[in-house]
Coordinates of C-alpha atoms in Angstrom, one line a residue:
M1 CA 46.8 -10.2 32.2
N2 CA 45.4 -13.2 30.7
D3 CA 44.0 -16.5 32.2
G4 CA 44.6 -15.8 36.2
K5 CA 44.3 -19.5 36.8
I6 CA 48.0 -19.9 35.2
Y7 CA 49.1 -18.5 38.6
D8 CA 46.9 -19.9 41.2
N9 CA 49.2 -23.0 42.0
D10 CA 52.5 -21.3 41.5
I11 CA 53.3 -21.0 45.3
K12 CA 52.0 -24.7 45.9
S13 CA 53.7 -26.2 43.0
I14 CA 57.3 -24.7 44.6
I15 CA 56.4 -25.8 48.0
N16 CA 55.4 -29.5 46.8
Y17 CA 58.3 -30.1 44.6
A18 CA 60.5 -29.2 47.4
K19 CA 58.9 -31.4 49.8
A20 CA 59.1 -34.4 47.4
K21 CA 62.8 -33.9 46.5
C22 CA 64.2 -32.5 49.9
K23 CA 64.7 -36.0 51.2
I24 CA 67.2 -38.0 49.1
G25 CA 65.4 -41.3 48.1
K26 CA 62.9 -40.7 50.7
K27 CA 59.1 -40.0 50.6
S28 CA 57.7 -36.5 50.5
Y29 CA 57.7 -34.2 53.8
T30 CA 54.3 -34.0 55.5
N31 CA 53.0 -30.5 56.0
D32 CA 53.1 -31.1 60.0
V33 CA 56.9 -31.8 59.7
V34 CA 57.6 -28.8 57.4
M35 CA 55.3 -26.6 59.9
Q36 CA 56.7 -28.0 63.1
G37 CA 56.9 -24.8 65.5
L38 CA 55.8 -22.4 62.7
G39 CA 52.3 -23.0 62.5
T40 CA 49.8 -25.8 61.4
S41 CA 48.7 -27.6 58.0
K42 CA 46.0 -25.0 57.8
D43 CA 48.7 -22.2 58.0
L44 CA 50.5 -23.6 54.8
Y45 CA 47.4 -23.9 52.9
K46 CA 46.9 -20.2 53.3
I47 CA 50.2 -19.3 52.3
E48 CA 50.3 -21.5 49.2
S49 CA 47.0 -19.7 48.2
G50 CA 48.8 -16.7 48.0
E51 CA 45.4 -14.7 48.6
T52 CA 46.7 -12.5 51.3
P53 CA 50.2 -11.2 52.0
V54 CA 52.2 -13.5 54.5
E55 CA 55.4 -12.3 56.1
K56 CA 58.3 -12.8 54.3
F57 CA 60.5 -14.0 57.6
E58 CA 58.4 -16.8 57.6
F59 CA 57.7 -17.7 54.1
D60 CA 61.7 -17.8 53.8
R61 CA 61.8 -20.0 56.9
I62 CA 59.4 -22.6 55.1
L63 CA 61.4 -22.3 51.7
H64 CA 64.9 -22.8 53.7
R65 CA 63.5 -25.7 55.7
L66 CA 62.9 -27.4 52.3
G67 CA 66.4 -26.5 50.9
V68 CA 65.1 -23.9 48.6
C69 CA 66.8 -20.3 48.6
A70 CA 63.8 -17.9 48.7
D71 CA 65.5 -15.6 46.4
I72 CA 63.8 -17.4 43.2
V73 CA 60.5 -15.3 43.7
E74 CA 59.2 -12.0 44.3
I75 CA 57.2 -11.0 47.4
L76 CA 54.8 -8.2 48.3
I77 CA 55.3 -7.5 52.1
T78 CA 53.2 -5.1 54.6
D79 CA 54.1 -2.3 56.6
E80 CA 54.2 -4.2 59.6
D81 CA 56.7 -6.7 58.3
W82 CA 58.9 -4.0 56.7
E83 CA 59.2 -2.1 60.2
R84 CA 60.1 -5.5 61.9
Y85 CA 62.7 -6.2 59.2
C86 CA 64.4 -2.8 59.9
D87 CA 64.2 -3.5 63.4
R88 CA 66.2 -6.6 62.8
M89 CA 68.4 -4.9 60.7
Q90 CA 69.1 -2.4 63.4
I91 CA 69.9 -5.2 66.1
Y92 CA 72.6 -6.3 63.4
E93 CA 74.1 -2.9 63.1
Y94 CA 74.7 -2.5 66.7
Y95 CA 76.2 -6.1 66.8
Y96 CA 78.7 -5.3 64.2
E97 CA 79.6 -1.9 65.7
E98 CA 79.7 -3.7 69.0
N99 CA 77.2 -1.5 70.7
Y100 CA 76.0 -4.0 73.1
R101 CA 74.0 -1.8 75.2
E102 CA 72.1 -0.6 72.3
M103 CA 71.7 -4.0 71.0
E104 CA 70.3 -5.3 74.5
N105 CA 67.6 -2.7 74.3
A106 CA 67.0 -3.1 70.8
I107 CA 66.6 -6.9 71.4
L108 CA 64.3 -6.4 74.4
S109 CA 62.0 -4.0 72.3
Y110 CA 61.9 -6.3 69.5
K111 CA 60.8 -9.2 71.8
E112 CA 58.1 -7.0 73.2
K113 CA 57.1 -5.8 69.8
T114 CA 56.7 -9.6 68.5
K115 CA 55.6 -11.5 71.3
Q116 CA 52.1 -12.3 69.9
L117 CA 53.7 -13.3 66.6
S118 CA 55.4 -16.3 65.0
R119 CA 58.3 -18.1 67.5
I120 CA 60.8 -17.3 64.9
H121 CA 60.7 -13.7 66.1
K122 CA 61.7 -14.8 69.7
Q123 CA 64.3 -17.3 68.2
F124 CA 66.0 -14.4 66.4
A125 CA 66.3 -12.4 69.4
E126 CA 67.6 -15.1 71.5
V127 CA 70.2 -16.1 68.9
M128 CA 71.5 -12.4 68.7
Q129 CA 71.5 -12.5 72.5
A130 CA 73.7 -15.6 72.6
K131 CA 76.1 -13.9 69.9
M132 CA 76.6 -10.7 72.0
M133 CA 77.2 -13.0 75.0
F134 CA 80.0 -14.8 73.0
Q135 CA 81.5 -11.4 72.1
T136 CA 81.3 -10.1 75.6
G137 CA 82.9 -13.2 77.2
K138 CA 79.8 -14.9 79.1
D139 CA 80.0 -18.2 80.7
F140 CA 79.4 -20.9 77.7
R141 CA 76.8 -22.8 79.7
Q142 CA 74.9 -20.0 80.2
I143 CA 75.1 -19.2 76.3
F144 CA 74.3 -22.7 75.4
H145 CA 71.1 -22.5 77.4
V146 CA 70.2 -19.4 75.6
L147 CA 70.8 -21.2 72.4
K148 CA 69.1 -24.6 73.3
S149 CA 66.0 -22.6 74.3
A150 CA 66.1 -20.9 71.2
L151 CA 66.1 -24.2 69.1
E152 CA 63.4 -25.6 71.1
L153 CA 61.1 -22.8 70.1
T154 CA 60.7 -24.3 66.5
V155 CA 62.3 -27.7 67.0
V156 CA 61.7 -30.3 69.6
D157 CA 63.3 -33.9 70.1
W158 CA 65.7 -33.4 67.4
E159 CA 68.9 -35.0 68.7
E160 CA 67.5 -38.5 69.2
A161 CA 66.2 -38.3 65.6
N162 CA 67.6 -39.6 62.4
P163 CA 68.6 -36.1 60.5
E164 CA 66.9 -37.3 57.4
E165 CA 63.5 -37.5 59.3
R166 CA 63.8 -33.8 60.1
C167 CA 63.1 -30.7 58.4
L168 CA 65.4 -27.6 59.5
A169 CA 66.2 -24.5 58.0
P170 CA 69.8 -23.2 57.9
E171 CA 69.1 -20.7 61.0
E172 CA 68.2 -23.6 62.9
L173 CA 71.0 -25.5 61.9
E174 CA 73.4 -22.6 62.7
I175 CA 72.1 -22.8 66.2
I176 CA 73.2 -26.5 66.9
I177 CA 76.5 -25.4 65.5
L178 CA 77.0 -22.6 67.9
M179 CA 75.6 -25.1 70.8
A180 CA 78.6 -27.3 69.4
R181 CA 80.8 -24.5 69.9
C182 CA 79.9 -24.0 73.6
Y183 CA 80.7 -27.7 74.1
R184 CA 83.9 -27.3 72.6
K185 CA 85.0 -24.3 74.6
Q186 CA 84.1 -25.8 77.8
G187 CA 86.3 -29.0 76.6
Y188 CA 83.3 -31.2 75.8
H189 CA 84.9 -32.5 72.5
R190 CA 83.0 -35.7 71.9
K191 CA 79.4 -34.0 72.8
A192 CA 80.3 -31.1 70.3
M193 CA 81.2 -33.7 67.6
Q194 CA 78.3 -35.4 68.0
L195 CA 76.2 -32.4 67.2
L196 CA 78.4 -31.5 64.4
E197 CA 78.0 -35.0 62.8
W198 CA 74.4 -34.6 63.3
V199 CA 74.5 -31.6 60.9
K200 CA 76.6 -33.0 58.6
D201 CA 74.6 -35.9 58.0
Y202 CA 71.7 -33.6 57.9
S203 CA 73.5 -31.8 54.9
K204 CA 74.0 -35.1 53.3
T205 CA 70.6 -36.6 53.5
H206 CA 68.4 -33.7 52.1
V207 CA 68.6 -31.9 48.8
I208 CA 69.6 -28.5 49.9
Q209 CA 70.5 -25.6 47.0
K210 CA 73.9 -24.6 47.5
E211 CA 72.9 -21.0 48.5
I212 CA 71.2 -22.5 51.4
R213 CA 74.1 -24.9 52.2
C214 CA 76.8 -22.3 52.4
R215 CA 74.8 -20.3 55.1
F216 CA 75.6 -23.3 57.7
M217 CA 77.9 -25.9 56.2
P218 CA 81.0 -23.3 56.2
L219 CA 80.6 -22.9 60.1
A220 CA 80.1 -26.6 60.8
Y221 CA 83.3 -27.4 58.9
L222 CA 85.3 -24.7 60.6
E223 CA 84.2 -26.1 64.0
M224 CA 85.0 -29.5 63.0
S225 CA 88.3 -28.8 61.9
K226 CA 89.2 -27.6 65.5
L227 CA 88.5 -30.9 67.0
H228 CA 90.8 -33.2 64.9
T229 CA 94.3 -33.3 64.1
P230 CA 95.8 -30.8 61.6
V231 CA 95.7 -33.5 58.5
L232 CA 92.1 -34.1 58.9
A233 CA 91.3 -30.8 59.9
L234 CA 92.6 -29.4 56.6
E235 CA 90.1 -31.6 54.9
Y236 CA 87.4 -30.0 56.8
V237 CA 88.5 -26.4 56.0
K238 CA 89.1 -27.0 52.3
A239 CA 85.8 -28.5 52.1
G240 CA 84.1 -25.3 53.7
I241 CA 86.3 -23.1 51.5
L242 CA 85.4 -24.9 48.1
L243 CA 81.8 -24.7 48.9
L244 CA 81.7 -21.1 49.3
Y245 CA 83.9 -20.6 46.0
C246 CA 81.3 -22.8 44.1
S247 CA 78.3 -20.9 45.6
G248 CA 79.9 -17.2 45.4
Y249 CA 79.5 -16.4 48.9
L250 CA 82.2 -15.1 51.8
F251 CA 80.2 -16.4 54.9
H252 CA 83.0 -17.4 57.2
L253 CA 85.6 -17.2 54.3
I254 CA 88.4 -15.4 56.3
P255 CA 88.1 -17.5 59.6
L256 CA 88.4 -20.8 57.2
Q257 CA 91.0 -19.5 55.2
N258 CA 93.0 -18.1 58.6
E259 CA 92.6 -21.7 59.8
Y260 CA 93.7 -23.3 56.6
L261 CA 97.1 -21.2 57.1
A262 CA 97.4 -21.8 61.1
L263 CA 96.9 -25.4 60.2
L264 CA 99.9 -25.8 57.7
N265 CA 102.1 -23.9 60.1
E266 CA 101.2 -26.5 62.6
L267 CA 102.3 -29.3 60.3
E268 CA 105.3 -27.3 59.2
K269 CA 106.6 -27.7 62.8
K270 CA 106.5 -31.3 62.6
M271 CA 107.2 -32.4 58.8
K272 CA 108.2 -31.2 55.7
L273 CA 105.8 -29.9 53.7
S274 CA 104.8 -31.2 50.2
K275 CA 104.8 -29.0 47.1
K276 CA 101.0 -29.5 46.7
Y277 CA 100.8 -27.9 50.6
K278 CA 103.1 -25.2 49.9
K279 CA 101.2 -24.2 46.6
G280 CA 98.0 -24.6 48.2
R281 CA 99.3 -22.1 51.3
K282 CA 100.5 -19.7 48.6
R283 CA 97.2 -19.6 46.9
I284 CA 95.0 -19.4 50.1
R285 CA 97.1 -16.5 51.4
E286 CA 96.8 -14.6 48.3
E287 CA 93.1 -15.2 48.1
R288 CA 92.4 -14.2 51.9
D289 CA 94.7 -11.1 51.4
T290 CA 92.9 -9.9 48.3
I291 CA 89.5 -10.2 50.1
L292 CA 91.0 -8.4 53.2
E293 CA 92.6 -5.6 50.6
L294 CA 89.3 -5.1 49.4
C295 CA 87.4 -4.9 52.7
K296 CA 90.1 -2.2 53.7
E297 CA 89.6 -0.1 50.5
V298 CA 86.1 0.2 51.0
K299 CA 86.1 0.2 54.7
I300 CA 83.9 -2.9 55.3
D301 CA 84.7 -5.1 58.4
W302 CA 85.5 -8.5 57.2
R303 CA 83.7 -9.8 60.4
R304 CA 80.5 -8.8 58.7
L305 CA 81.1 -11.5 56.0
E306 CA 78.4 -14.1 57.6
P307 CA 74.9 -15.0 56.8
I308 CA 72.3 -12.6 58.0
Q309 CA 68.8 -12.9 57.5
T310 CA 68.0 -10.4 55.1
Y311 CA 65.2 -9.6 52.6
K312 CA 65.6 -10.1 48.7
N313 CA 63.0 -9.3 45.9
A314 CA 60.8 -7.8 48.7
Y315 CA 58.3 -5.0 47.5
L316 CA 56.1 -3.0 50.1
L317 CA 52.6 -3.2 49.0
S318 CA 51.4 0.2 50.0
E319 CA 54.2 1.7 48.3
M320 CA 53.6 -0.3 45.1
L321 CA 49.9 0.4 44.6
Y322 CA 50.9 4.1 45.4
R323 CA 53.6 4.0 42.7
H324 CA 51.5 2.3 40.1
R325 CA 48.5 4.9 40.6
T326 CA 51.0 7.7 40.2
Y327 CA 52.8 6.5 37.4
W328 CA 49.4 6.0 35.7
G329 CA 48.6 9.7 36.6
Q330 CA 45.3 8.2 38.5
S331 CA 43.4 9.4 41.7
Q332 CA 42.8 7.2 44.5
S333 CA 39.0 7.2 43.3
E334 CA 39.9 6.2 39.7
F335 CA 42.5 3.6 40.8
C336 CA 40.2 1.7 43.0
E337 CA 37.1 2.1 40.9
G338 CA 35.3 -1.4 41.0
V339 CA 37.6 -2.9 43.7
C340 CA 36.7 -1.1 46.8
S341 CA 35.8 2.4 48.3
E342 CA 37.9 5.2 48.1
V343 CA 38.1 5.2 52.1
S344 CA 39.2 1.5 52.2
Y345 CA 41.6 2.1 49.7
S346 CA 43.3 5.1 51.3
K347 CA 44.0 3.3 54.3
I348 CA 45.6 0.1 52.3
E349 CA 47.9 2.9 50.4
K350 CA 48.8 4.5 53.8
G351 CA 49.9 0.7 55.1
K352 CA 47.1 1.2 57.9
T353 CA 45.2 -1.9 56.8
V354 CA 46.0 -5.1 54.6
P355 CA 43.4 -6.0 52.0
K356 CA 42.3 -9.7 52.4
R357 CA 39.2 -10.1 50.2
K358 CA 40.3 -7.5 47.7
F359 CA 44.0 -8.4 47.7
K360 CA 43.7 -10.4 44.1
E361 CA 41.9 -7.8 42.4
L362 CA 44.5 -5.1 43.5
M363 CA 47.1 -7.0 42.6
E364 CA 45.7 -7.5 38.9
R365 CA 44.8 -3.8 38.9
M366 CA 48.7 -3.3 39.1
G367 CA 49.2 -5.9 36.3
Y368 CA 50.7 -8.8 38.7
P369 CA 49.5 -12.1 39.1
G370 CA 46.7 -12.3 41.9
I371 CA 48.9 -13.9 44.6
N372 CA 51.3 -12.2 46.7
V373 CA 54.4 -14.3 45.8
I374 CA 55.6 -13.8 42.2
A375 CA 57.4 -16.9 40.7
P376 CA 60.2 -16.7 37.9
L377 CA 57.8 -18.8 35.6
H378 CA 54.1 -19.4 35.7
G379 CA 51.9 -22.7 35.5
T380 CA 54.8 -25.0 36.1
T381 CA 56.8 -26.7 38.9
K382 CA 60.0 -25.7 40.6
E383 CA 61.9 -28.1 38.5
Y384 CA 61.5 -26.0 35.3
M385 CA 62.1 -22.6 37.2
D386 CA 65.3 -24.1 38.3
E387 CA 66.1 -24.6 34.8
A388 CA 65.4 -21.4 33.8
V389 CA 67.9 -20.0 36.6
R390 CA 70.5 -22.6 35.3
I391 CA 70.1 -21.1 31.7
K392 CA 70.5 -17.6 32.9
H393 CA 73.6 -18.7 34.8
F394 CA 75.2 -20.4 31.7
I395 CA 74.6 -16.9 29.7
R396 CA 76.2 -15.1 32.8
C397 CA 79.0 -17.4 32.3
Y398 CA 79.3 -16.9 28.4
Q399 CA 78.6 -20.7 28.0
Y400 CA 76.0 -19.8 25.1
K401 CA 76.1 -23.2 23.4
E402 CA 74.8 -25.1 27.0
A403 CA 72.5 -22.5 27.5
D404 CA 70.9 -22.7 24.0
E405 CA 70.7 -26.8 24.5
A406 CA 68.9 -26.3 27.9
F407 CA 66.7 -23.5 26.6
K408 CA 65.4 -25.4 23.4
Q409 CA 64.5 -28.3 26.0
L410 CA 62.7 -25.7 28.1
L411 CA 60.8 -24.2 25.2
K412 CA 59.5 -27.4 23.9
I413 CA 57.8 -28.3 27.6
F414 CA 56.3 -24.9 27.8
Q415 CA 54.9 -24.7 24.0
K416 CA 53.5 -28.4 24.7
K417 CA 51.8 -27.3 27.8
R418 CA 50.4 -23.8 26.2
L419 CA 52.0 -21.9 29.1
I420 CA 53.7 -19.2 26.6
E421 CA 51.0 -17.6 24.7
N422 CA 48.6 -17.4 27.7
C423 CA 51.1 -16.0 30.2
P424 CA 52.6 -12.5 29.1
R425 CA 55.5 -13.2 31.7
N426 CA 56.4 -16.3 30.7
K427 CA 56.4 -15.3 26.9
Q428 CA 58.7 -12.3 28.1
F429 CA 61.4 -14.8 29.6
F430 CA 61.1 -17.0 26.3
V431 CA 61.3 -14.1 23.8
Q432 CA 64.2 -12.3 25.9
T433 CA 66.4 -15.5 26.2
K434 CA 65.9 -16.5 22.6
A435 CA 67.3 -13.1 21.5
V436 CA 70.2 -12.9 23.6
L437 CA 71.0 -16.6 22.5
D438 CA 70.4 -15.7 18.9
Y439 CA 72.6 -12.8 18.8
E440 CA 75.6 -14.3 20.9
L441 CA 75.4 -17.4 18.8
G442 CA 75.4 -15.1 15.6
R443 CA 72.0 -15.8 14.3
I444 CA 70.5 -12.4 14.3
S445 CA 72.1 -8.9 14.1
I446 CA 72.2 -6.8 17.4
E447 CA 69.6 -4.5 16.0
E448 CA 67.3 -7.5 15.4
E449 CA 68.2 -8.6 18.7
R450 CA 67.1 -5.0 20.3
K451 CA 63.8 -5.4 18.4
Q452 CA 63.1 -8.8 19.9
L453 CA 64.0 -7.3 23.3
E454 CA 61.6 -4.5 23.1
F455 CA 59.0 -6.8 22.0
A456 CA 59.7 -8.9 24.9
L457 CA 59.3 -6.0 27.4
K458 CA 56.2 -4.8 25.8
Q459 CA 54.4 -8.1 27.2
T460 CA 54.2 -6.2 30.7
L461 CA 55.3 -2.8 29.6
P462 CA 53.0 -2.2 26.5
E463 CA 53.4 1.7 26.7
Y464 CA 57.6 1.2 26.2
P465 CA 59.3 3.3 25.0
K466 CA 56.8 6.2 25.8
T467 CA 57.3 6.0 29.5
N468 CA 59.2 7.4 32.4
L469 CA 60.8 4.2 33.3
G470 CA 62.2 5.9 36.5
K471 CA 58.8 6.2 37.9
K472 CA 57.6 2.7 36.8
P473 CA 57.9 0.0 39.7
L474 CA 60.2 -2.5 38.0
L475 CA 60.0 -6.6 38.6
W476 CA 63.3 -8.2 38.2
Q477 CA 62.3 -9.6 34.6
E478 CA 61.3 -6.1 33.2
A479 CA 64.9 -4.8 34.7
A480 CA 66.7 -7.7 33.2
V481 CA 65.3 -7.0 29.8
L482 CA 66.0 -3.4 30.1
N483 CA 69.5 -4.4 31.1
N484 CA 69.7 -6.6 27.7
I485 CA 68.4 -3.6 25.7
A486 CA 71.2 -1.1 27.2
N487 CA 73.9 -3.7 26.6
T488 CA 72.9 -3.5 22.8
Y489 CA 73.3 -0.1 22.5
M490 CA 76.9 -0.7 24.3
E491 CA 77.8 -3.4 21.9
C492 CA 76.6 -2.2 18.4
K493 CA 79.0 -0.8 15.8
E494 CA 78.1 2.9 16.3
K495 CA 78.2 2.4 20.4
D496 CA 75.6 5.1 21.9
Y497 CA 76.8 5.1 25.7
E498 CA 74.3 8.1 26.4
K499 CA 71.1 5.9 25.3
A500 CA 72.6 2.9 27.3
A501 CA 73.6 4.9 30.4
R502 CA 70.2 6.6 30.4
I503 CA 68.3 2.9 30.6
W504 CA 70.5 1.9 33.4
E505 CA 69.8 5.3 35.3
D506 CA 66.2 4.6 34.9
I507 CA 66.3 1.3 36.2
R508 CA 68.4 2.6 39.2
K509 CA 65.9 5.3 40.0
S510 CA 63.0 2.7 39.8
Y511 CA 64.5 1.1 42.8
Q512 CA 65.8 4.1 44.4
E513 CA 62.3 5.3 44.7
S514 CA 61.6 2.3 47.0
K515 CA 62.1 2.5 50.9
L516 CA 63.6 -0.9 50.7
Y517 CA 66.4 0.4 48.5
K518 CA 70.0 -0.5 50.3
I519 CA 68.1 -2.3 52.9
A520 CA 67.0 -5.3 51.2
G521 CA 68.7 -6.9 48.1
F522 CA 67.1 -7.3 44.5
E523 CA 68.0 -10.3 41.7
G524 CA 69.9 -8.7 39.0
Y525 CA 70.5 -5.5 40.5
D526 CA 74.4 -6.3 41.1
L527 CA 74.6 -6.8 37.4
I528 CA 72.6 -3.6 36.4
Q529 CA 75.0 -1.4 38.8
T530 CA 78.2 -3.4 37.3
N531 CA 77.2 -2.5 33.6
Y532 CA 76.3 0.9 34.6
A533 CA 79.7 1.8 35.9
S534 CA 81.4 -0.2 32.7
C535 CA 79.1 2.3 30.7
I536 CA 80.0 5.4 32.3
G537 CA 83.9 4.3 32.0
S538 CA 83.7 3.4 28.4
S539 CA 81.8 6.9 27.7
G540 CA 85.1 8.5 29.0
D541 CA 84.3 9.4 32.5
Y542 CA 86.8 7.4 34.2
A543 CA 86.7 9.4 37.6
R544 CA 82.8 8.5 38.1
S545 CA 83.2 4.9 36.7
T546 CA 85.8 4.3 39.3
Q547 CA 83.9 5.9 42.2
L548 CA 80.9 3.6 41.0
G549 CA 83.0 0.5 41.1
Y550 CA 84.2 1.0 44.5
E551 CA 80.7 1.7 45.7
N552 CA 79.7 -1.6 44.0
I553 CA 82.7 -3.5 45.6
R554 CA 81.3 -2.0 49.0
H555 CA 77.9 -3.3 48.4
F556 CA 79.0 -6.9 47.2
L557 CA 81.0 -7.1 50.2
K558 CA 78.3 -6.1 52.6
E559 CA 76.2 -8.7 51.1
A560 CA 79.0 -11.1 51.3
E561 CA 78.8 -12.1 47.6
I562 CA 81.8 -12.7 45.3
G563 CA 79.8 -12.7 42.1
F564 CA 80.9 -9.8 40.3
L565 CA 84.0 -8.4 42.2
E566 CA 86.3 -9.2 39.5
R567 CA 84.6 -7.3 37.0
E568 CA 84.7 -4.0 39.3
C569 CA 88.3 -4.8 39.9
Y570 CA 88.9 -4.9 36.3
G571 CA 86.9 -1.9 35.6
I572 CA 88.9 0.1 37.8
A573 CA 92.1 -1.1 36.6
W574 CA 90.9 -0.2 33.0
N575 CA 89.7 3.3 34.1
R576 CA 93.3 4.0 35.2
E577 CA 94.8 2.7 32.2
Q578 CA 92.7 5.3 29.9
E579 CA 93.6 8.0 32.4
M580 CA 97.4 7.1 31.8
K581 CA 96.8 7.2 28.1
Q582 CA 95.2 10.5 28.3
E583 CA 97.8 11.8 30.7
Y584 CA 101.4 10.5 29.2
G585 CA 100.4 9.1 26.1
I586 CA 101.0 5.2 27.1
I587 CA 100.2 2.7 29.6
K588 CA 102.6 2.8 32.6
K589 CA 103.1 -0.5 35.0
E590 CA 101.7 1.6 38.0
T591 CA 101.8 -0.7 40.9
A592 CA 98.2 0.2 42.0
C593 CA 96.7 -0.6 38.4
Q594 CA 98.8 -4.0 38.5
K595 CA 97.5 -4.6 41.9
K596 CA 93.8 -4.2 40.7
L597 CA 94.2 -6.4 37.8
R598 CA 95.8 -9.2 39.9
Q599 CA 92.8 -8.7 42.5
A600 CA 90.4 -9.4 39.6
E601 CA 92.4 -12.5 38.4
V602 CA 92.5 -14.0 41.9
I603 CA 88.7 -13.5 42.3
A604 CA 88.2 -15.0 38.9
D605 CA 90.1 -18.1 39.6
M606 CA 88.4 -18.5 43.0
I607 CA 85.0 -18.9 41.5
K608 CA 86.3 -20.7 38.5
H609 CA 85.2 -18.0 36.2
I610 CA 87.2 -19.4 33.2
F611 CA 86.2 -17.1 30.6
V612 CA 87.3 -13.9 32.8
T613 CA 90.6 -15.6 33.8
K614 CA 91.5 -16.1 30.3
F615 CA 90.2 -12.7 29.5
L616 CA 92.3 -11.1 32.2
K617 CA 95.5 -13.3 31.3
E618 CA 95.3 -12.2 27.6
H619 CA 94.5 -8.5 28.5
K620 CA 97.7 -8.1 30.8
E621 CA 99.9 -9.8 28.0
K622 CA 98.5 -7.4 25.4
V623 CA 99.0 -4.4 27.3
Y624 CA 102.1 -4.8 29.5
G625 CA 103.5 -7.9 27.7
N626 CA 104.6 -11.4 29.1
N627 CA 107.0 -9.9 31.8
V628 CA 104.4 -8.4 34.2
K629 CA 104.8 -10.5 37.5
P630 CA 101.8 -11.2 40.1
V631 CA 101.8 -8.5 42.8
S632 CA 101.9 -10.3 45.9

């Protein structure tokens, strides 16, 4: 790894940029404001240095307070952090299973285990206690007291303060919304509205990424709708629904859609509905029914579609050390030579101790930046990291010209700062993105694109292709490049589905080797899973592809994400069309197949995926003719 200093200020740059930009038109937050109830300014300095692992639960809370989605980075966590995360996930499972006796025991156990740690652990336990009390019909005054106590663990004197002067995370704002619900349930509507207006004002006066805003504002809009006349209530509900569609999440979507339909029914009793209202009712009903149908098909309770505090892009430090060492075929003494003793290293690899003085050297031994949080781009500010994310979004939406324009501007900035040749990870991103755009815009052949992508991968994986990728712990950028390489085998003139599938299988194996697989999420993995299912279908194994498609739909819904649902619905329909061709020689107008295509259309339209919507309509016209009616 070249000049390690490039990485030194990555975390600090993200936090400082967010502190400066979080308040609209105001001065930057002080460290004391950011860390209120979480720790001291000194604790924040330690986190910014990245020299030792920080608990992801705490790190996420800091970024969330600054309106930043923690998913933009990758992070190494300790075994203790992992165990606490598993405990929290178990509490959620008991909650959704309505197993409240076991849930209460799990909460008490969690409180005991974390009583010497950050207050956010106790806050989590008390909020889950309050949610359980809502479900079991406890007194709302009692629930309010539990929520107020939970909030005061990290936030004090907030009610009299101007919202723009406070720095709160969505988890804390959710508590205020739930307190408002308690007031509403007791008939104190004015008090409820005061709390909700405070949350609304907070949202207006802060720069918050949509991924963060959608974790609390849809619930706030839902609560506000219950305190107003039907006409005004409809506006709040629509605002919540549109926010979710724009951000690609399903948090509280079904309750919002149900409320929208109930309000229109109420209005219809008093007046004749306009064409606009009737059209809106028909659309919202179909969108709601589509999500409910998919939940039913894959046996997911739609009540699970709410924000929970999950980990994304987290890797277990001890596990990563073990996997890198065995990948290179080294003994413990060989791997830690020049860093620490074999005895010390053995304890670290088993997760019994956490390296402090030797952490940086061990990270670099794995080929990673010498800090525990790995940024998407290095040596720069979050502003340019966000621009890289925007470019990727353009590419996923097939907006290649817009992506190309933004890419050229970003490339100039990084070249001027000399941040490409001195940093393999930065170089990997720019070579990869240029290769994809050059091919999509007709500047190079697909074979040249593949060569460039392989060159990009070798920046951090020089042994490629002479390597067992399934054994290699992959970071998200490496997985993304491999995904692009696999796509070149799918799209070239002489399609090689076997090679493409092998690459995707290796990526899947790499992730499946981790203890965190299926419990934590990974950036870009949904796209890889979707592409893999498509590849298996294109190779002729339609039954297996359909099975994978339903597995993916279940996973997306469990994560409450809309993103790739429409692709999976289309893939399942396409598989059935090919089976009909084989069986009957023609594609019949099967109800089930038509329904799946319609589901894909509805979801693509929900998230305004114009390219996919157009493609689906053209597909239906080409295969079935213009007389195909939408399935209701």
